[in-house]
Short mmCIF file of C-alpha atoms and ligand atoms in Angstrom, two decimals:
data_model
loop_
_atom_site.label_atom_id
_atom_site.label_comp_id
_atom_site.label_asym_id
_atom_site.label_seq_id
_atom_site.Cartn_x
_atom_site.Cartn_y
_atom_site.Cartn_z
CA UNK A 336 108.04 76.46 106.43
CA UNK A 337 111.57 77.41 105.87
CA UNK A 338 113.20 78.89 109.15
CA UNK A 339 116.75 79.71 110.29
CA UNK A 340 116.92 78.63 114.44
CA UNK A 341 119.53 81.56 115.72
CA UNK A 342 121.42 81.16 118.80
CA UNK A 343 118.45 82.45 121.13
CA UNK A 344 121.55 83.26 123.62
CA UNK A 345 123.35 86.07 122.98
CA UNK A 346 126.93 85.40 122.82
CA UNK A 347 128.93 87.46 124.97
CA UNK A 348 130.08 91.00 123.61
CA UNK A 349 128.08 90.30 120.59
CA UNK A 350 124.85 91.99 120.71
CA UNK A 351 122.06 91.78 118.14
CA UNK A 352 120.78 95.14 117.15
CA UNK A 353 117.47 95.84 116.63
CA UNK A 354 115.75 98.87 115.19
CA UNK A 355 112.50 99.72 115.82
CA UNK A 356 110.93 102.25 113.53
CA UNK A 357 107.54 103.70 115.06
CA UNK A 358 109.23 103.04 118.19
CA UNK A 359 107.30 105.99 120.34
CA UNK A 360 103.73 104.14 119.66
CA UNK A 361 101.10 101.64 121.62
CA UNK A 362 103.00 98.77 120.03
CA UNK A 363 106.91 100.13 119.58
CA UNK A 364 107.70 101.43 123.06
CA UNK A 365 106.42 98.02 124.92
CA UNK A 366 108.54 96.50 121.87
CA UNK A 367 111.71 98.44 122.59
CA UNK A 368 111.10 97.67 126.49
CA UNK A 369 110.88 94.40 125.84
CA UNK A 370 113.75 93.89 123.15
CA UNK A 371 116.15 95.50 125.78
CA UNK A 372 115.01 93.71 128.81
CA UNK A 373 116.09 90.86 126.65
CA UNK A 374 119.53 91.86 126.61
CA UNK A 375 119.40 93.10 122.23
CA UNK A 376 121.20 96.38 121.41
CA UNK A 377 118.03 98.41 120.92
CA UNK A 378 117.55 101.68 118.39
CA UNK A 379 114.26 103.71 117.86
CA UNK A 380 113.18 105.97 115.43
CA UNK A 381 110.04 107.92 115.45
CA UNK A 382 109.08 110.93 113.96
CA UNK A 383 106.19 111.78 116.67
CA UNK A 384 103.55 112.37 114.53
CA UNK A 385 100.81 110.37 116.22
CA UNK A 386 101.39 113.40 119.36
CA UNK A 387 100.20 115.38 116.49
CA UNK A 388 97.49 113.50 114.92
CA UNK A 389 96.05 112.49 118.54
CA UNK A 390 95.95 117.03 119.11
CA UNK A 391 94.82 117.11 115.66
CA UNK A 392 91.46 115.08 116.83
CA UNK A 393 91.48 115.94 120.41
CA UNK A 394 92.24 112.12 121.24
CA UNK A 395 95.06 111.94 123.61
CA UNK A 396 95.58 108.61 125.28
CA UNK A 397 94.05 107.88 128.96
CA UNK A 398 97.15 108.36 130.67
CA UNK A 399 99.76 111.12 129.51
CA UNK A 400 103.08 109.77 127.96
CA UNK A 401 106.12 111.51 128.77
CA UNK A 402 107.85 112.50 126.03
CA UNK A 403 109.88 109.67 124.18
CA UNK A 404 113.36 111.53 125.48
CA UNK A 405 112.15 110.95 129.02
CA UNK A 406 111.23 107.21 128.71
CA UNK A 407 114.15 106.62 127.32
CA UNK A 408 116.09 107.84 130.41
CA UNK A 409 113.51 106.31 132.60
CA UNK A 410 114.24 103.23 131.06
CA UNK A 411 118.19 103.46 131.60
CA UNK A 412 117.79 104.14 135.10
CA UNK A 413 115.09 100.87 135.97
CA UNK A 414 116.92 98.91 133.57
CA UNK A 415 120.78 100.13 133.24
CA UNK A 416 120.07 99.51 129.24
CA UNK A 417 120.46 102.23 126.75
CA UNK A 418 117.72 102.62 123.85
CA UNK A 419 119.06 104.83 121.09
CA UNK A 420 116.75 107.43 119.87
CA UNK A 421 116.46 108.47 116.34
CA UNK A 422 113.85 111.36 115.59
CA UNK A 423 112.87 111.67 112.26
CA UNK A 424 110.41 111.13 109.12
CA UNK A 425 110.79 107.82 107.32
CA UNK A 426 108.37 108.82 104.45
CA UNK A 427 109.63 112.43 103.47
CA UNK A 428 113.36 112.15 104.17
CA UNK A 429 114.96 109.08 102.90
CA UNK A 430 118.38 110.19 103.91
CA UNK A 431 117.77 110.41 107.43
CA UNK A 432 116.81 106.42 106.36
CA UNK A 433 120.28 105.76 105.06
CA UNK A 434 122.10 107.35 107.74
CA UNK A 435 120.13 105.93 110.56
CA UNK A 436 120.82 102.58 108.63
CA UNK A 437 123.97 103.06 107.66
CA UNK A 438 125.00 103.89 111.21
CA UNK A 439 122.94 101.32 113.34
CA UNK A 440 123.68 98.46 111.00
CA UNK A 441 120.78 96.72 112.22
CA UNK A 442 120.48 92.79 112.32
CA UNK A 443 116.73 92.93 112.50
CA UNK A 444 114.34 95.93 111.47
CA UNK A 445 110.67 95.88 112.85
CA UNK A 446 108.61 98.30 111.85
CA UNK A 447 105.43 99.81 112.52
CA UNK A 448 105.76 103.78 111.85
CA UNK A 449 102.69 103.56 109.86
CA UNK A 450 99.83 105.72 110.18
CA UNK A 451 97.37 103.02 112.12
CA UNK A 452 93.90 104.00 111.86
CA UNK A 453 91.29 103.06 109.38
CA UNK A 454 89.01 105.73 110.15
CA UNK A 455 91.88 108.96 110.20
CA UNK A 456 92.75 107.15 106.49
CA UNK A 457 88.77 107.38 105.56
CA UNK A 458 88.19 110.91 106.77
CA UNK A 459 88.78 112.80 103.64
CA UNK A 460 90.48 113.13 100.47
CA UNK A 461 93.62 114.24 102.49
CA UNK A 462 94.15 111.98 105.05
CA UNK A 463 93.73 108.67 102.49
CA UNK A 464 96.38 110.56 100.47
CA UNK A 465 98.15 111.39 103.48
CA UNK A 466 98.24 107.60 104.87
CA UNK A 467 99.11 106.20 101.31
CA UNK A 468 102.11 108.34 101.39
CA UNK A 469 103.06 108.54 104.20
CA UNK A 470 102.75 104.46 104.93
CA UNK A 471 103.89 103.18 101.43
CA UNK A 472 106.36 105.59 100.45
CA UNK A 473 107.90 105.22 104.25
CA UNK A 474 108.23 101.26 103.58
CA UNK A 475 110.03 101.96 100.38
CA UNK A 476 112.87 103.70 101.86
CA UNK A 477 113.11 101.59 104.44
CA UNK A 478 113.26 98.46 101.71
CA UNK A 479 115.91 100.86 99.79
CA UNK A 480 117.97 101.11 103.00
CA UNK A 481 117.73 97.74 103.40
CA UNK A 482 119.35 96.79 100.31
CA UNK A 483 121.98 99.35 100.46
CA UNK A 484 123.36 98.90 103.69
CA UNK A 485 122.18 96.37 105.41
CA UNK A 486 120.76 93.29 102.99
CA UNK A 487 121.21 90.48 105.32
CA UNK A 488 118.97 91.87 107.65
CA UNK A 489 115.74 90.62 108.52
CA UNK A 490 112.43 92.65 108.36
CA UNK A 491 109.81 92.11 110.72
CA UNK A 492 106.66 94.59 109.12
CA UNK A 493 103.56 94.81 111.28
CA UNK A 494 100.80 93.96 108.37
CA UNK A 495 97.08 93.86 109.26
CA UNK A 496 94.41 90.81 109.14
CA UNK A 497 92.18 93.73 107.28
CA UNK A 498 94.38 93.02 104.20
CA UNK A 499 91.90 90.00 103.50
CA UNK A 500 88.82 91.93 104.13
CA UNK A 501 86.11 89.09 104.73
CA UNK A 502 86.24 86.53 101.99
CA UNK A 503 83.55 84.12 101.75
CA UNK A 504 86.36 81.32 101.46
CA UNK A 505 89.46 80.42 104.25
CA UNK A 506 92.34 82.66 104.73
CA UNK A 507 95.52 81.18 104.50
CA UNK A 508 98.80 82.85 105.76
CA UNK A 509 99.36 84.95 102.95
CA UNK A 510 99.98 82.38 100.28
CA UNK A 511 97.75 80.46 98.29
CA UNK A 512 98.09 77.90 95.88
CA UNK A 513 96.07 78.04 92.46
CA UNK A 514 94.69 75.64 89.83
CA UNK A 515 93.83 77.31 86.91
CA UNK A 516 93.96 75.86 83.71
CA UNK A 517 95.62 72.60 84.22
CA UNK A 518 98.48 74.05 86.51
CA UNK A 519 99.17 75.51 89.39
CA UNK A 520 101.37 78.18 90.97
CA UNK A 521 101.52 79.68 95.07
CA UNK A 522 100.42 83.81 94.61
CA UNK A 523 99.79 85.74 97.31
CA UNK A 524 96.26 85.40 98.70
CA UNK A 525 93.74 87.63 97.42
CA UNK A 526 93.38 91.15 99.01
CA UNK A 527 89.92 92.79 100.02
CA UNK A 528 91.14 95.79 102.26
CA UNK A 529 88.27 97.68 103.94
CA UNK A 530 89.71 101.10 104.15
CA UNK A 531 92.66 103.37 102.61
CA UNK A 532 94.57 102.46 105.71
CA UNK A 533 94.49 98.58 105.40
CA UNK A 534 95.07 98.97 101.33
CA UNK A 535 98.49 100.74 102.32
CA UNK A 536 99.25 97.70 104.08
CA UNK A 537 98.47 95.31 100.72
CA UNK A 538 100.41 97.56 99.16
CA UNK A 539 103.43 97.23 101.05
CA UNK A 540 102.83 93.63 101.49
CA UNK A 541 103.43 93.64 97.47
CA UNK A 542 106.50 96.19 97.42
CA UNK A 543 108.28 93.75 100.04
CA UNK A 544 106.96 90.57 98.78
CA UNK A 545 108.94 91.87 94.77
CA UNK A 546 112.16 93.20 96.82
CA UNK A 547 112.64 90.33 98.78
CA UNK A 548 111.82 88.31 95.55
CA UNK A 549 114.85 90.73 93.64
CA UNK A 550 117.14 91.59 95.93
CA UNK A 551 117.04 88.13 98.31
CA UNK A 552 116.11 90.44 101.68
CA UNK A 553 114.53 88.70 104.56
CA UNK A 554 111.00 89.66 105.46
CA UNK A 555 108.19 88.13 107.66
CA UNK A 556 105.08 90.30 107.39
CA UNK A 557 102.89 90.06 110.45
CA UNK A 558 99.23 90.32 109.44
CA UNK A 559 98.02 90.85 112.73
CA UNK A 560 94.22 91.05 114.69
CA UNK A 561 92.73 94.06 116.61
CA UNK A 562 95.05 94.23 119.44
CA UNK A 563 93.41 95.05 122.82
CA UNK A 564 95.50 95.48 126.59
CA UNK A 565 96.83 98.39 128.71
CA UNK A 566 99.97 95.89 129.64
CA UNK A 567 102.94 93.96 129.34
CA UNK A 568 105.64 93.03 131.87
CA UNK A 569 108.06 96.27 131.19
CA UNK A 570 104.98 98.64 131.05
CA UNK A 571 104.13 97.36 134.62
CA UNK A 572 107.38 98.66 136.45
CA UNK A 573 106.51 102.30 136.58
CA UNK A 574 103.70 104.35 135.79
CA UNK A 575 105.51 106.60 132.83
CA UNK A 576 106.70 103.41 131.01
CA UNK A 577 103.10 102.61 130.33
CA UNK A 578 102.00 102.71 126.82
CA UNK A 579 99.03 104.91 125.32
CA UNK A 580 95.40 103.73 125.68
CA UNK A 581 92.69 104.71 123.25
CA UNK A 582 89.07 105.21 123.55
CA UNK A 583 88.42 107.60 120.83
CA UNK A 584 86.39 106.80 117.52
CA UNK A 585 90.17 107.30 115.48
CA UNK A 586 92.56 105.87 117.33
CA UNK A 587 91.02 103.31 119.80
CA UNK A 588 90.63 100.08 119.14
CA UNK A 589 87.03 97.94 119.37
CA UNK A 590 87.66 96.48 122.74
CA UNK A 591 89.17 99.01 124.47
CA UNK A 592 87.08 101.61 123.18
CA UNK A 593 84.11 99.04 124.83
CA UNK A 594 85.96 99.39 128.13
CA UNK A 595 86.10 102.67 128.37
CA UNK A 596 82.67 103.46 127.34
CA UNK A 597 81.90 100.70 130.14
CA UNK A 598 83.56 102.95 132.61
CA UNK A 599 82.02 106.14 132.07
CA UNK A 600 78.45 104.91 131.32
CA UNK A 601 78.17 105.45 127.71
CA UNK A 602 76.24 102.57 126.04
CA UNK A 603 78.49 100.62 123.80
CA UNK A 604 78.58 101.13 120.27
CA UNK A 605 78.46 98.43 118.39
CA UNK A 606 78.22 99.57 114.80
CA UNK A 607 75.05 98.31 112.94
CA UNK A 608 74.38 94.09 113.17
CA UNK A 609 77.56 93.64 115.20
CA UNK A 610 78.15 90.41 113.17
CA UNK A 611 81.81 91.86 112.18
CA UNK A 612 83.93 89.06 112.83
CA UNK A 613 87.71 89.79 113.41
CA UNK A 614 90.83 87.95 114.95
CA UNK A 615 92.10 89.65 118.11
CA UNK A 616 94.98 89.12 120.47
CA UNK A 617 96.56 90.84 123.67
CA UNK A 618 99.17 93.60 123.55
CA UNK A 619 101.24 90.86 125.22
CA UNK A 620 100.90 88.43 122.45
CA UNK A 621 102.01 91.34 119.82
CA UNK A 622 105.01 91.44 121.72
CA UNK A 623 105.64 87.57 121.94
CA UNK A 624 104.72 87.22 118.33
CA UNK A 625 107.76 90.17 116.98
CA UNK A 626 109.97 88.33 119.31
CA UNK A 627 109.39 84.42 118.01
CA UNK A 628 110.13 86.37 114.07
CA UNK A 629 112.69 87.70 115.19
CA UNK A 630 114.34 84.56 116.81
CA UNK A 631 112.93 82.60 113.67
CA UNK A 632 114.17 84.58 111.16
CA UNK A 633 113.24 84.13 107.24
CA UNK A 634 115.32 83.06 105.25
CA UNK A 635 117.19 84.99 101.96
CA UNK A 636 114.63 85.66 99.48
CA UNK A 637 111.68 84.55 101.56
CA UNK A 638 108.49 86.71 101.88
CA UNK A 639 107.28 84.76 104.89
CA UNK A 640 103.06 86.11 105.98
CA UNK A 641 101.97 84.70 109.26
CA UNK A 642 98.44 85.93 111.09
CA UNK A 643 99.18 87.32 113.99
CA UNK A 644 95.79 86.38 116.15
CA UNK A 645 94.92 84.11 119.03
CA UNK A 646 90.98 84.35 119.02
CA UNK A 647 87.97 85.15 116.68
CA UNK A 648 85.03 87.43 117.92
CA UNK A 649 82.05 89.24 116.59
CA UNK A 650 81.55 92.57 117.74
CA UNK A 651 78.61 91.24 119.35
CA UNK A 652 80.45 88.79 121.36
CA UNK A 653 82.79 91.75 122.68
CA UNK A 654 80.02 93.68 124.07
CA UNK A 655 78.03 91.01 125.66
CA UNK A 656 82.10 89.93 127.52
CA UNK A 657 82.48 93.47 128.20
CA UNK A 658 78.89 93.88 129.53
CA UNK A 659 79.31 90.70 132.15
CA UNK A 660 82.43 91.21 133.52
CA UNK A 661 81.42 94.66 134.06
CA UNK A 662 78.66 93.78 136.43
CA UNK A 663 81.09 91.62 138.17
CA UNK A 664 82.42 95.45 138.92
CA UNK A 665 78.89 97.09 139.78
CA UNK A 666 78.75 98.59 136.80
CA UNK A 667 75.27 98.75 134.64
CA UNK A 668 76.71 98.65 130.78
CA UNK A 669 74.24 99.08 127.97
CA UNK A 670 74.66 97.75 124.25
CA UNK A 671 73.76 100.62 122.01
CA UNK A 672 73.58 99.07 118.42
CA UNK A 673 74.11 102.63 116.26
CA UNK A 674 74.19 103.17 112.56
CA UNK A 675 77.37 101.41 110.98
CA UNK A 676 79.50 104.77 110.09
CA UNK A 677 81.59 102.10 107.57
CA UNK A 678 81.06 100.23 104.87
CA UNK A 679 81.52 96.49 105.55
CA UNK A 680 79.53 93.10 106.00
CA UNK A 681 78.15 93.24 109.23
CA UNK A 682 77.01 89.41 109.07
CA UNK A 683 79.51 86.98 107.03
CA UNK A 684 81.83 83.69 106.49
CA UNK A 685 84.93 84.14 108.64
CA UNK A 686 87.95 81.71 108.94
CA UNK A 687 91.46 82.43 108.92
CA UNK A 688 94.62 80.21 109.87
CA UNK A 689 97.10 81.07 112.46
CA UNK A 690 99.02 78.04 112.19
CA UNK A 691 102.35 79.42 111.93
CA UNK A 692 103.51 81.36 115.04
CA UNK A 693 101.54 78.75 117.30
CA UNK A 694 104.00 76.05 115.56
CA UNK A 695 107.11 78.38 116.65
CA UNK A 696 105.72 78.63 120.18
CA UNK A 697 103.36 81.09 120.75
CA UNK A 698 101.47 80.71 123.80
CA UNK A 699 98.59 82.72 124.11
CA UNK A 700 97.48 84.94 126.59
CA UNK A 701 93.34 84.85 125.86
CA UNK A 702 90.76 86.99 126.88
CA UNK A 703 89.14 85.87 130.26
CA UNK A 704 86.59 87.43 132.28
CA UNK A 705 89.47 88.02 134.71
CA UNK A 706 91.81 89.86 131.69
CA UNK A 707 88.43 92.17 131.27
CA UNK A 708 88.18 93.14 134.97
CA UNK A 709 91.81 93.94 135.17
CA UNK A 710 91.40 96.13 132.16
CA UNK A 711 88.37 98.05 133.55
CA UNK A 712 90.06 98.46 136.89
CA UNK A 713 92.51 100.14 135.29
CA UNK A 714 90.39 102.70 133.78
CA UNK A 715 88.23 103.09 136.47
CA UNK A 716 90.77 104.46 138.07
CA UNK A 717 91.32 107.47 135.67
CA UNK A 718 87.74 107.54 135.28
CA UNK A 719 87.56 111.90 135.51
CA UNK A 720 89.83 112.00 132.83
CA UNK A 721 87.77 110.28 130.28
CA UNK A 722 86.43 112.63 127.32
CA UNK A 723 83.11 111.46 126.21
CA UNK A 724 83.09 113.74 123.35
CA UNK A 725 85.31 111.50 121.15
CA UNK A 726 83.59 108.60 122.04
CA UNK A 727 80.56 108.94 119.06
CA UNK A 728 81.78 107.81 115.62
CA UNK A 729 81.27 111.41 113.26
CA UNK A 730 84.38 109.69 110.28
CA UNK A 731 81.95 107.81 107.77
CA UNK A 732 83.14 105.61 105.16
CA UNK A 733 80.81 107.31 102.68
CA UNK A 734 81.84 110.70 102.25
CA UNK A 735 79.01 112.62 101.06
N1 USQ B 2255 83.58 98.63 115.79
C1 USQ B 2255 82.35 98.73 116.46
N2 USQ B 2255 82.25 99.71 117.40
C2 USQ B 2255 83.26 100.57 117.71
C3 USQ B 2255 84.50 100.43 117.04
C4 USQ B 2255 84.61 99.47 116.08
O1 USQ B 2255 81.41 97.98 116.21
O2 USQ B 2255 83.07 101.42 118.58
C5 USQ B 2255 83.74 97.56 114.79
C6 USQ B 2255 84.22 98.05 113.42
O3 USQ B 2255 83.13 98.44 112.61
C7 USQ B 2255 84.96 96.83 112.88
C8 USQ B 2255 85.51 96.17 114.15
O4 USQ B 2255 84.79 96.72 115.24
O5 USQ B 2255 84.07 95.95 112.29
C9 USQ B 2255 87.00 96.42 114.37
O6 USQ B 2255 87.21 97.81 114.39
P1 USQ B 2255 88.52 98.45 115.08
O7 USQ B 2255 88.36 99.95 115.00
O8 USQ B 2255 88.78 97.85 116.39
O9 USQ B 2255 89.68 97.90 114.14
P2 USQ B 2255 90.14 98.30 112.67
O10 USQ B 2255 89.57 99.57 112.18
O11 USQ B 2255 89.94 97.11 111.80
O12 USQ B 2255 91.68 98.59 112.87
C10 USQ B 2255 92.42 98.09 113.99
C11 USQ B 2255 93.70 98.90 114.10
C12 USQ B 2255 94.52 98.68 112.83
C13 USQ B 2255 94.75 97.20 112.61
C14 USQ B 2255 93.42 96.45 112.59
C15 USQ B 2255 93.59 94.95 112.57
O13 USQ B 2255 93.40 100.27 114.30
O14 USQ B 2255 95.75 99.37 112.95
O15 USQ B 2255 95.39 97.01 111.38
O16 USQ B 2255 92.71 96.73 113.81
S1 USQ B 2255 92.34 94.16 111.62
O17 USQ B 2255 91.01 94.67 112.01
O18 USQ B 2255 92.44 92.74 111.84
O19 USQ B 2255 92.60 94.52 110.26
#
């Protein structure tokens, strides 16, 4: 693999700059946190639609974020680091793109302002036009601003493992090499998306791949797991820098959407077989993950892919964790196997590689009995403020 080693030390009175774009999310706040803490000049821009989306579908995290303004001063006064805020739309206003880049001059670029769920991207006609837009037109500019001002910079994009889909051979990072014929050439691997969502990602995967292959930009595309976890070290020094928690059938991921259900008594809904097997990783491993790309950056003209997982789990396996260390807690959980609301193999081949970041020095945080309890004391403890009524899936994959 072909990687540059920065200086991880930043030399005095130079700071590296670092712009976060979906910066006000579950992944970009603990990101920008983080970033900082390490002493980087961090900028974020958000346009805070997921507030809207999460009204929108009455799914408001667990615990209610203060307004990105206020963490930002929060921040400043626990850390005594600034974080620049930039509020606006990176999909319908490419010149607030420019400026931001032209003004920022950003060394590295991570982004995840996407639109992140599968099943808001499934729910109708709209919303899968809605998320194609708004996810691949939104990587375009920020490819376009790239090249204009900033074309040494390196682009960290959050990708998805659900590019793949479940192929009934190996997934390699992003590349694969092909005999066809006599000869052979290295294409990117084969995409089977599940949902509008993850085909936004393939689709941006291929925009960056060609405009790193034109215009010699640097770009490492993180396909990443389900990510589960409530925190990381910069959430945990005051309750209003923690980052949102879903439970809810559209925004909430598999395992926490378990713990929840856990909590309040609902029986857990593992969709159809519960044979889905998918990579996974803690919120604190996202974090570590961004951080070892950034330090590692790719070269010029390198489309670098690397799977961003620790651990592979059926959905099955999940519920029966979930369902133990719950009793540890008192608590009687029930599996509730329900009619699969998508379309997918519930029962299949699944083996990916995650060679790469473990070879930079990723050291994983994996999911104990002990990391469950912590997460369900957690809730527990906003247990009244739990709204079963998003819990049931109602989005189906087959609109009728
Ligand atoms: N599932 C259940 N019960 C539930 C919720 C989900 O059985 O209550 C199953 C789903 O059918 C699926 C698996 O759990 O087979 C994972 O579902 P998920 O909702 O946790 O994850 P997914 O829709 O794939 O999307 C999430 C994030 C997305 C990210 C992706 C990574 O929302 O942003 O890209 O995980 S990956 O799955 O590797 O593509």
């Amino acid at each position: 693999m072909k990687t540059v080693r920065l200086k991880n030390k930043l030399t005095p009175g130079k700071k590296r700059k670092i712009l976060i774009l979906g910066g006000d999310g579950y992944l970009g706040w603990p990101t920008a946190m983080h970033f900082s803490a390490l002493g980087y000049e961090v900028a974020i821009a958000d346009n805070l639609s997921k507030r809207l989306w999460e009204a929108e579908y009455d799914a408001q995290p667990l615990w209610q974020i203060p307004s990105i303004r206020r963490r930002g001063q929060l921040w400043k006064k626990i850390s005594g680091k600034d974080i620049k805020i930039y509020i606006g739309d990176i999909a319908n206003n490419h010149r607030f793109v420019y400026e931001m880049f032209r003004e920022f001059q950003p060394d590295s670029i991570i982004h995840y302002a996407e639109q992140p769920s599968a099943p808001f991207s499934m729910h109708s006609r709209e919303k899968a036009v809605f998320t194609q837009h708004n996810n691949i037109i939104g990587n375009l500019n920020v490819l376009f601003a790239m090249q204009k001002y900033c074309p040494d910079a390196h682009l960290v994009k959050l990708g998805t493992m659900g590019e793949y889909g479940t192929p009934n051979i190996t997934i390699e990072e992003g590349w694969l090499e092909v005999k066809h014929g006599g000869r052979k050439d290295r294409m990117l691997y084969p995409k089977r998306a599940g949902s509008f969502y993850h085909l936004t990602k393939v689709h941006d995967s291929n925009n960056i791949e060609f405009a790193v292959r034109i215009w010699k930009l640097r770009a490492t595309d993180l396909n990443q797991g389900v990510v589960y976890g409530i925190d990381t070290p910069e959430t945990l020094l005051d309750t209003e820098l923690m980052t949102s928690f879903h439970y809810d059938e559209v925004f909430g991921t598999v395992l926490n959407r378990f713990i929840a259900q856990a909590v309040v008594g609902f029986p857990l809904t593992v969709y159809g077989k519960g044979g889905q097997k998918r990579g996974f990783l803690n919120i604190k491993d996202t974090i570590q993950c961004v951080e070892l790309a950034i330090k590692n950056p790719a070269l010029p003209g390198d489309f670098r892919v690397f799977n961003q997982f620790t651990e592979l789990f059926t959905v099955n396996d999940l519920a029966q964790k979930v369902c133990q260390a719950s009793k540890k807690l008192g608590l009687n959980v029930k599996i509730h196997a329900i009619d699969n609301p998508r379309i997918e193999q519930e029962d299949h081949f699944y083996k990916a590689k995650n060679s790469a970041l473990l070879s930079l020095g990723l050291k994983p945080n994996f999911l104990t009995e002990a990391t469950l309890i912590v997460m369900l004391q957690k809730v527990i403890a906003m247990k009244d403020h739990i709204n079963k009524s998003v819990i049931k899936p109602s989005i189906r994959w087959k609109i009728r």
